[in-house]
Short mmCIF file of C-alpha atoms in Angstrom, two decimals:
data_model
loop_
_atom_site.label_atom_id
_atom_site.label_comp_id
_atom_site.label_asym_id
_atom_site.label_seq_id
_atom_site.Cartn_x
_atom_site.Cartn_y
_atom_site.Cartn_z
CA UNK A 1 12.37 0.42 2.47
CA UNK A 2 9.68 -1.59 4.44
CA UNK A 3 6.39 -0.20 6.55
CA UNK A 4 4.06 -1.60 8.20
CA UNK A 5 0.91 -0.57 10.36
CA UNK A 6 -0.26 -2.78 12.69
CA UNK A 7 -3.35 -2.37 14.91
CA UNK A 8 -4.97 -3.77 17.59
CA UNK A 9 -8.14 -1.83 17.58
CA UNK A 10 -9.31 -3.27 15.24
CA UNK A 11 -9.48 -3.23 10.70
CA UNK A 12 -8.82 -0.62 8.27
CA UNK A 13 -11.41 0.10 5.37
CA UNK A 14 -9.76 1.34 1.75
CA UNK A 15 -10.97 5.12 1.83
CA UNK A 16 -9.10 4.90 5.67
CA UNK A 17 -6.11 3.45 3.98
CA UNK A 18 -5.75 5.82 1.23
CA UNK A 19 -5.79 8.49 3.80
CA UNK A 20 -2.68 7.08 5.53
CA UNK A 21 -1.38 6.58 2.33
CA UNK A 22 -1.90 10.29 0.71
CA UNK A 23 -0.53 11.08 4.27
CA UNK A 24 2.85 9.33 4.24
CA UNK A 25 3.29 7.36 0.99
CA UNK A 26 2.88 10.36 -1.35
CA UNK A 27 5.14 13.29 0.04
CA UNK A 28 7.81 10.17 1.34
CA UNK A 29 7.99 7.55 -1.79
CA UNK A 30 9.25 10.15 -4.19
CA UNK A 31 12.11 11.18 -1.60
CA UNK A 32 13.22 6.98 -1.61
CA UNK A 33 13.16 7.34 -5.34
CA UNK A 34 11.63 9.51 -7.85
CA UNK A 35 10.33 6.32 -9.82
CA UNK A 36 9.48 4.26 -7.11
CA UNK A 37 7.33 1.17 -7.41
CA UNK A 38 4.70 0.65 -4.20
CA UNK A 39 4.68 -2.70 -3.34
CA UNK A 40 1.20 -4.25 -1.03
CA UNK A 41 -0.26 -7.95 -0.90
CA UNK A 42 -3.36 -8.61 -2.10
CA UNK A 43 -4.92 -7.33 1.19
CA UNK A 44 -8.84 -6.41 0.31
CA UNK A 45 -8.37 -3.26 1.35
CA UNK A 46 -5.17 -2.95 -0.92
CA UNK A 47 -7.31 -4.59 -3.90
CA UNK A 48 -10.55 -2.58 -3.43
CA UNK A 49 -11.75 -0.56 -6.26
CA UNK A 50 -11.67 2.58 -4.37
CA UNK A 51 -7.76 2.03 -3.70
CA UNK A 52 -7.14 1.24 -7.37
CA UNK A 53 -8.91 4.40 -8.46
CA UNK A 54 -6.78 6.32 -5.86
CA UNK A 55 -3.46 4.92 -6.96
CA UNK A 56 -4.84 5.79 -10.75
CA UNK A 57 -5.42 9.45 -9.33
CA UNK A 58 -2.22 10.33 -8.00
CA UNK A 59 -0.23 8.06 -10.77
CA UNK A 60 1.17 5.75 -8.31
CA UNK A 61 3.15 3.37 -10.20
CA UNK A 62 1.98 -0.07 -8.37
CA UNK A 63 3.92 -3.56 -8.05
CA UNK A 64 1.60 -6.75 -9.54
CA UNK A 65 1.66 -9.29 -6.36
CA UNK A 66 1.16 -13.06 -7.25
CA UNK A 67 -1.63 -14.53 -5.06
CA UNK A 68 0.00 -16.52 -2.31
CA UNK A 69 2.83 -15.13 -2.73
CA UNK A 70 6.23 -16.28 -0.29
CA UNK A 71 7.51 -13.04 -0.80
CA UNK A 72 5.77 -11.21 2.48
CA UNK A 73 8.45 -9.63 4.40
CA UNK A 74 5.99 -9.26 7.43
CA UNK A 75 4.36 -12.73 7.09
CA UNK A 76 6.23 -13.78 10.25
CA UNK A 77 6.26 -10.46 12.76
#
């Protein structure tokens, strides 16, 4: 499964994103799967110490993302 938020309003900080996240990603993810991996790129707001704290809190089991990676699956939308 893929999501993606978009906006054109303007940027997102990490304690905003965690909130969309504790929103959506924790009562959906364990419905996909009830080991599911989150996958992000190495957005700042995705590498911020405040989201890697929150993942650590709710024992969100996280992907490692190479920098530069050709894997995005949004890079061209």
């Amino acid at each position: 499964m893929v999501w993606a938020g978009f906006s054109s309003t303007g940027s997102q900080d990490a304690p905003a994103y965690c909130l969309v996240l504790e929103d959506y990603l924790l009562p959906y993810g364990p419905l996909v799967d009830e080991k599911y991996i989150f996958q992000q790129d190495n957005a700042s707001i995705h590498n911020a110490t405040y989201t890697r704290e929150w993942f650590k809190q709710w024992q969100v089991n996280v992907m490692k993302w190479p920098a530069r990676s050709d894997m995005n699956s949004t890079e061209n939308i």
